[in-house]
Amino acid sequence: MANITNGKVVSMHYTLKDASGKEMDSSAKGDPLSYLHGVGQIVPGLEKEIEGMNVGDKKNVIVQPKDGYGEVNPDLRQSVDRSMFPKEQALQEGMQFGAELASGDQVIFTIKKIETDKVHIDGNHPLAGQTLHFDIEIVEVRDATEEEIEHGHVHGPGGHHH
Ligand code: ZN
């Protein structure tokens, strides 16, 4: 059996629910998710629990925010003047845009609410502050190719094509 260790390509089906049991995301209707184990392609709390699993194994994994998408950072919730955006650009709630912080970090902001001359934006990951409940099933484990390890991602089905 191919136990999952660093340098393996893992394909799994997963369902992600929040603490109230609401489904946030799932691979059930499509292809399994493939990722390269050990390089932080998935949240750390989930990657740690998958270590050592085998094909066919199923697991419920509960990931606390600090091992998931982080705690909510209130500094990333701001209201800015409408004039910060190009006049001709139609703004909508739910729209996302990238911005660079004073620290140099790139952050994706989501428009939460639009008032006449104010736009409320949030740069937190939509799942920040959430306890994540994963149901996972490992469907395939294989050795990564040298090229995949070099690139830090999976090639072929479920991965990058280039
Ligand atoms: Zn590549």
XYZ file of N, CA and C and ligand atoms in Angstrom:
487
model
N 0.846 -1.207 0.000
C 0.000 0.000 0.000
C 0.877 1.250 0.000
N 0.376 2.233 -0.701
C 1.146 3.481 -0.801
C 0.650 4.481 0.239
N 1.285 4.467 1.375
C 0.910 5.452 2.391
C 1.238 6.857 1.910
N 0.386 7.783 2.307
C 0.595 9.163 1.873
C 1.703 9.814 2.698
N 2.751 10.225 1.978
C 3.877 10.941 2.587
C 4.217 12.099 1.657
N 5.160 12.921 2.065
C 5.590 14.036 1.208
C 6.039 13.510 -0.149
N 5.657 14.223 -1.200
C 6.088 13.831 -2.538
C 5.127 12.882 -3.231
N 3.992 12.574 -2.591
C 2.959 11.764 -3.248
C 1.911 12.686 -3.856
N 1.356 12.228 -4.980
C 0.200 12.920 -5.538
C -1.040 12.189 -5.032
N -1.908 12.944 -4.390
C -3.097 12.380 -3.753
C -4.324 12.852 -4.516
N -5.217 11.927 -4.837
C -6.525 12.298 -5.371
C -7.561 11.897 -4.340
N -8.439 12.832 -4.029
C -9.450 12.529 -3.007
C -10.761 13.219 -3.331
N -11.818 12.591 -2.861
C -13.106 13.266 -2.853
C -13.283 13.901 -1.487
N -13.903 15.057 -1.496
C -14.080 15.746 -0.217
C -15.395 16.500 -0.224
N -15.935 16.657 0.959
C -17.048 17.576 1.178
C -16.645 18.450 2.349
N -16.821 19.741 2.169
C -16.468 20.701 3.223
C -17.762 21.323 3.754
N -17.933 21.211 5.087
C -19.088 21.852 5.727
C -18.594 22.820 6.787
N -19.416 23.829 7.052
C -19.063 24.730 8.144
C -19.585 24.144 9.458
N -19.380 24.873 10.558
C -19.710 24.338 11.878
C -21.204 24.062 12.030
N -22.045 24.734 11.229
C -23.494 24.518 11.331
C -23.947 23.358 10.444
N -23.015 22.760 9.711
C -23.372 21.631 8.851
C -23.721 22.021 7.433
N -23.615 23.308 7.119
C -23.918 23.789 5.765
C -22.769 23.419 4.822
N -23.125 22.853 3.675
C -22.094 22.456 2.719
C -21.507 23.684 2.029
N -20.180 23.802 2.072
C -19.499 24.946 1.479
C -18.905 24.578 0.117
N -18.488 23.340 -0.002
C -17.765 22.933 -1.197
C -17.752 21.400 -1.221
N -17.690 20.840 -2.430
C -17.638 19.388 -2.524
C -17.113 18.984 -3.890
N -16.408 17.865 -3.934
C -15.934 17.344 -5.214
C -16.877 16.256 -5.731
N -17.931 15.977 -4.973
C -18.759 14.788 -5.237
C -19.336 14.744 -6.655
N -19.664 15.912 -7.215
C -20.300 15.907 -8.532
C -19.295 15.911 -9.680
N -18.019 16.022 -9.349
C -17.028 16.093 -10.420
C -15.850 15.178 -10.171
N -14.708 15.586 -10.695
C -13.490 14.819 -10.513
C -12.977 15.008 -9.091
N -12.236 14.000 -8.602
C -11.608 14.210 -7.295
C -10.570 15.333 -7.363
N -10.275 15.897 -6.226
C -9.218 16.908 -6.128
C -7.870 16.200 -6.080
N -6.934 16.645 -6.913
C -5.576 16.103 -6.863
C -4.626 17.175 -6.364
N -3.717 16.784 -5.469
C -2.750 17.760 -4.971
C -1.459 17.046 -4.632
N -0.400 17.826 -4.553
C 0.919 17.305 -4.203
C 1.063 17.414 -2.683
N 1.252 16.274 -2.027
C 1.291 16.265 -0.564
C 2.610 16.846 -0.041
N 2.493 17.703 0.972
C 3.683 18.181 1.686
C 4.160 19.560 1.288
N 3.448 20.223 0.368
C 3.922 21.548 -0.064
C 2.918 22.667 0.251
N 1.910 22.346 1.058
C 0.980 23.404 1.471
C -0.038 23.793 0.419
N -0.364 22.856 -0.480
C -1.410 23.159 -1.478
C -2.800 23.124 -0.857
N -2.950 22.393 0.241
C -4.237 22.381 0.953
C -3.983 22.917 2.362
N -5.044 23.220 3.106
C -4.847 23.838 4.421
C -4.054 22.886 5.332
N -3.180 23.464 6.177
C -2.257 22.642 6.968
C -2.949 21.616 7.870
N -4.079 21.989 8.458
C -4.765 21.072 9.378
C -5.289 19.828 8.678
N -5.640 19.977 7.401
C -6.128 18.829 6.628
C -4.945 17.997 6.136
N -3.918 18.666 5.651
C -2.743 17.960 5.129
C -2.126 17.058 6.206
N -2.050 17.581 7.433
C -1.475 16.831 8.545
C -2.261 15.542 8.810
N -3.592 15.627 8.727
C -4.450 14.468 9.020
C -4.423 13.431 7.895
N -4.087 13.864 6.681
C -4.073 12.949 5.537
C -2.781 12.121 5.512
N -1.738 12.668 6.138
C -0.444 11.982 6.220
C -0.654 10.526 6.666
N -0.130 9.595 5.908
C -0.190 8.184 6.318
C -1.442 7.439 5.890
N -2.434 8.143 5.309
C -3.649 7.449 4.862
C -3.364 6.641 3.599
N -4.303 5.766 3.252
C -4.169 4.891 2.091
C -5.376 5.026 1.176
N -5.244 4.503 -0.044
C -6.368 4.480 -0.982
C -7.559 3.765 -0.327
N -8.720 4.339 -0.455
C -9.931 3.745 0.110
C -10.244 4.232 1.510
N -9.268 4.832 2.173
C -9.510 5.335 3.532
C -10.447 6.531 3.495
N -11.298 6.588 4.506
C -12.190 7.744 4.679
C -11.935 8.343 6.042
N -12.172 9.619 6.161
C -11.924 10.270 7.439
C -12.774 11.529 7.562
N -13.192 11.813 8.780
C -13.771 13.126 9.097
C -12.681 13.938 9.748
N -12.426 15.108 9.243
C -11.368 15.946 9.790
C -11.959 17.300 10.157
N -11.746 17.696 11.399
C -12.194 19.025 11.842
C -10.965 19.910 11.966
N -10.980 21.010 11.240
C -9.820 21.908 11.197
C -10.192 23.241 11.850
N -9.453 23.596 12.876
C -9.670 24.882 13.542
C -9.158 26.018 12.639
N -9.711 27.222 12.811
C -9.309 28.336 11.928
C -7.799 28.529 11.811
N -7.078 28.383 12.930
C -5.628 28.647 12.866
C -4.895 27.632 11.983
N -5.484 26.430 11.800
C -4.898 25.426 10.909
C -5.625 25.383 9.575
N -6.544 26.341 9.385
C -7.318 26.392 8.144
C -6.992 27.670 7.393
N -7.983 28.559 7.281
C -7.772 29.795 6.523
C -7.471 30.982 7.426
N -7.096 30.695 8.685
C -6.678 31.761 9.588
C -7.847 32.403 10.315
N -7.519 33.197 11.313
C -8.534 33.942 12.045
C -8.920 35.162 11.214
N -10.084 35.720 11.503
C -10.504 36.938 10.816
C -9.631 38.100 11.284
N -9.089 38.835 10.346
C -8.293 40.018 10.660
C -9.164 41.257 10.459
N -9.579 41.897 11.583
C -10.504 43.038 11.448
C -9.903 44.192 10.645
N -8.568 44.281 10.605
C -7.925 45.357 9.828
C -8.194 45.228 8.329
N -8.561 44.008 7.909
C -8.801 43.795 6.479
C -10.254 44.092 6.099
N -11.049 44.484 7.101
C -12.432 44.919 6.822
C -12.449 46.435 6.861
N -12.668 47.040 5.720
C -12.563 48.491 5.628
C -13.718 49.055 4.828
N -13.958 50.354 5.036
C -14.842 51.029 4.086
C -14.023 52.118 3.411
N -14.134 52.157 2.119
C -13.346 53.105 1.323
C -14.293 53.968 0.503
N -13.787 55.079 0.046
C -14.605 55.971 -0.787
C -14.851 55.340 -2.158
N -16.036 55.543 -2.654
C -16.379 55.052 -3.996
C -15.379 55.557 -5.036
N -14.828 56.722 -4.759
C -13.893 57.325 -5.719
C -12.565 56.562 -5.819
N -12.346 55.600 -4.906
C -11.155 54.748 -5.006
C -11.220 53.850 -6.248
N -12.441 53.649 -6.743
C -12.632 52.777 -7.907
C -12.877 53.632 -9.140
N -12.499 53.149 -10.311
C -12.764 53.909 -11.534
C -14.257 54.181 -11.665
N -14.586 55.403 -12.052
C -15.976 55.849 -12.164
C -16.793 54.951 -13.083
N -16.154 54.559 -14.204
C -16.891 53.815 -15.225
C -17.098 52.344 -14.829
N -16.424 51.929 -13.739
C -16.549 50.534 -13.350
C -17.826 50.317 -12.542
N -18.658 49.387 -13.018
C -19.879 49.060 -12.277
C -19.490 48.155 -11.117
N -19.817 48.554 -9.905
C -19.461 47.746 -8.735
C -20.652 46.916 -8.291
N -20.353 45.727 -7.836
C -21.402 44.823 -7.364
C -20.942 44.148 -6.096
N -21.866 43.883 -5.205
C -21.515 43.101 -4.019
C -21.053 41.724 -4.448
N -19.983 41.244 -3.825
C -19.442 39.934 -4.180
C -18.288 40.016 -5.162
N -18.112 41.183 -5.790
C -16.988 41.350 -6.709
C -15.671 41.262 -5.958
N -14.658 40.710 -6.610
C -13.350 40.610 -5.978
C -12.304 41.355 -6.782
N -11.338 41.895 -6.083
C -10.231 42.568 -6.760
C -8.978 42.425 -5.901
N -7.832 42.476 -6.557
C -6.569 42.349 -5.845
C -6.028 43.712 -5.464
N -5.370 43.786 -4.316
C -4.757 45.041 -3.905
C -3.485 44.716 -3.136
N -2.578 45.662 -3.146
C -1.334 45.453 -2.416
C -1.398 46.267 -1.125
N -1.104 45.613 -0.005
C -1.096 46.297 1.282
C 0.216 47.059 1.460
N 0.225 47.956 2.447
C 1.444 48.706 2.750
C 2.610 47.757 3.035
N 2.284 46.571 3.592
C 3.315 45.579 3.903
C 3.880 44.908 2.654
N 3.242 45.162 1.508
C 3.693 44.533 0.271
C 2.939 43.245 -0.037
N 2.123 42.762 0.917
C 1.351 41.541 0.682
C 0.230 41.804 -0.328
N 0.024 40.838 -1.204
C -1.097 40.898 -2.138
C -2.311 40.281 -1.463
N -3.420 40.978 -1.494
C -4.628 40.473 -0.852
C -5.791 40.585 -1.828
N -6.645 39.562 -1.821
C -7.879 39.611 -2.607
C -8.978 40.186 -1.718
N -9.551 41.296 -2.132
C -10.656 41.899 -1.388
C -11.977 41.541 -2.062
N -13.001 41.385 -1.245
C -14.358 41.154 -1.739
C -15.220 42.345 -1.342
N -16.027 42.832 -2.277
C -16.957 43.922 -1.952
C -18.146 43.325 -1.208
N -18.337 43.798 0.038
C -19.389 43.237 0.883
C -20.679 44.039 0.768
N -20.531 45.355 0.634
C -21.717 46.211 0.666
C -21.374 47.531 -0.012
N -22.322 48.047 -0.774
C -22.101 49.319 -1.462
C -23.134 50.329 -0.979
N -22.639 51.461 -0.503
C -23.537 52.567 -0.194
C -23.260 53.657 -1.220
N -23.972 54.756 -1.128
C -23.863 55.775 -2.163
C -22.404 56.148 -2.447
N -21.682 56.536 -1.416
C -20.304 56.963 -1.676
C -19.283 56.160 -0.873
N -19.747 55.063 -0.262
C -18.838 54.209 0.502
C -18.941 52.771 -0.006
N -17.794 52.110 -0.028
C -17.769 50.702 -0.406
C -17.126 49.935 0.740
N -17.849 48.931 1.256
C -17.306 48.115 2.347
C -16.618 46.896 1.737
N -15.350 46.738 2.067
C -14.577 45.657 1.473
C -13.989 44.776 2.577
N -13.708 43.529 2.241
C -13.174 42.567 3.201
C -12.071 41.766 2.520
N -10.879 41.841 3.091
C -9.733 41.125 2.514
C -9.474 39.782 3.174
N -10.357 39.375 4.070
C -10.196 38.051 4.674
C -10.624 36.971 3.696
N -10.006 35.809 3.799
C -10.477 34.661 3.026
C -11.924 34.391 3.441
N -12.801 34.045 2.467
C -14.208 33.806 2.833
C -14.367 32.768 3.952
N -13.395 31.886 4.102
C -13.489 30.856 5.143
C -12.639 31.191 6.370
N -12.095 32.396 6.438
C -11.318 32.792 7.620
C -12.225 32.766 8.847
N -11.674 32.328 9.967
C -12.427 32.305 11.220
C -13.376 31.129 11.337
N -13.450 30.308 10.310
C -14.393 29.186 10.322
C -13.708 27.890 10.715
N -14.433 27.099 11.506
C -14.004 25.729 11.773
C -14.494 24.882 10.612
N -13.569 24.185 9.981
C -13.870 23.463 8.744
C -14.112 21.988 9.054
N -15.198 21.450 8.534
C -15.497 20.027 8.705
C -15.374 19.338 7.347
N -14.327 18.543 7.200
C -14.103 17.828 5.944
C -14.517 16.363 6.085
N -15.190 15.840 5.070
C -15.350 14.391 4.884
C -14.496 14.056 3.684
N -13.513 13.198 3.865
C -12.638 12.903 2.734
C -12.565 11.403 2.469
N -12.286 11.076 1.216
C -12.042 9.693 0.820
C -10.888 9.700 -0.170
N -9.867 8.942 0.143
C -8.682 8.884 -0.721
C -8.973 7.920 -1.870
N -8.857 8.411 -3.116
C -9.164 7.538 -4.259
C -7.920 7.105 -5.033
N -6.833 7.859 -4.939
C -5.614 7.448 -5.638
C -4.405 8.064 -4.962
N -3.326 7.291 -4.913
C -2.049 7.800 -4.409
C -0.965 7.319 -5.356
N -0.147 8.241 -5.821
C 0.985 7.848 -6.682
C 2.182 8.721 -6.365
N 3.370 8.253 -6.814
C 4.561 9.091 -6.656
C 4.460 10.286 -7.592
N 4.868 11.449 -7.113
C 4.951 12.619 -7.990
C 6.131 12.434 -8.937
N 6.015 13.007 -10.137
C 7.159 13.009 -11.046
C 8.150 14.074 -10.572
N 9.380 13.978 -11.068
C 10.383 14.991 -10.697
C 9.921 16.384 -11.097
N 9.270 16.443 -12.274
C 8.806 17.734 -12.761
C 7.722 18.320 -11.847
N 6.841 17.464 -11.360
C 5.792 17.939 -10.453
C 6.400 18.465 -9.151
N 7.388 17.767 -8.655
C 8.031 18.205 -7.402
C 8.738 19.541 -7.623
N 9.381 19.658 -8.788
C 10.056 20.903 -9.129
C 9.074 22.075 -9.222
N 7.919 21.811 -9.826
C 6.907 22.865 -10.005
C 6.091 23.106 -8.743
N 6.034 22.112 -7.861
C 5.236 22.260 -6.643
C 3.744 22.102 -6.868
N 3.365 21.457 -7.978
C 1.943 21.175 -8.210
C 1.787 19.936 -9.072
N 0.547 19.502 -9.219
C 0.231 18.264 -9.925
C -0.023 18.553 -11.398
N 0.453 17.664 -12.257
C 0.161 17.753 -13.688
C -0.889 16.704 -14.047
N -1.519 16.880 -15.209
C -2.462 15.888 -15.695
C -3.837 16.074 -15.088
N -4.658 15.003 -15.116
C -6.049 15.134 -14.672
C -6.155 15.724 -13.270
N -6.951 16.756 -13.133
C -7.155 17.390 -11.830
C -6.059 18.352 -11.457
N -5.036 18.496 -12.319
C -3.937 19.391 -11.990
C -3.681 20.399 -13.091
N -2.453 20.910 -13.137
C -2.105 21.922 -14.131
C -1.873 21.308 -15.506
N -2.262 22.025 -16.532
C -1.937 21.631 -17.900
C -1.102 22.747 -18.514
N 0.124 22.460 -18.814
C 0.929 23.483 -19.476
C 2.123 22.899 -20.194
Zn 3.919 22.479 -13.704
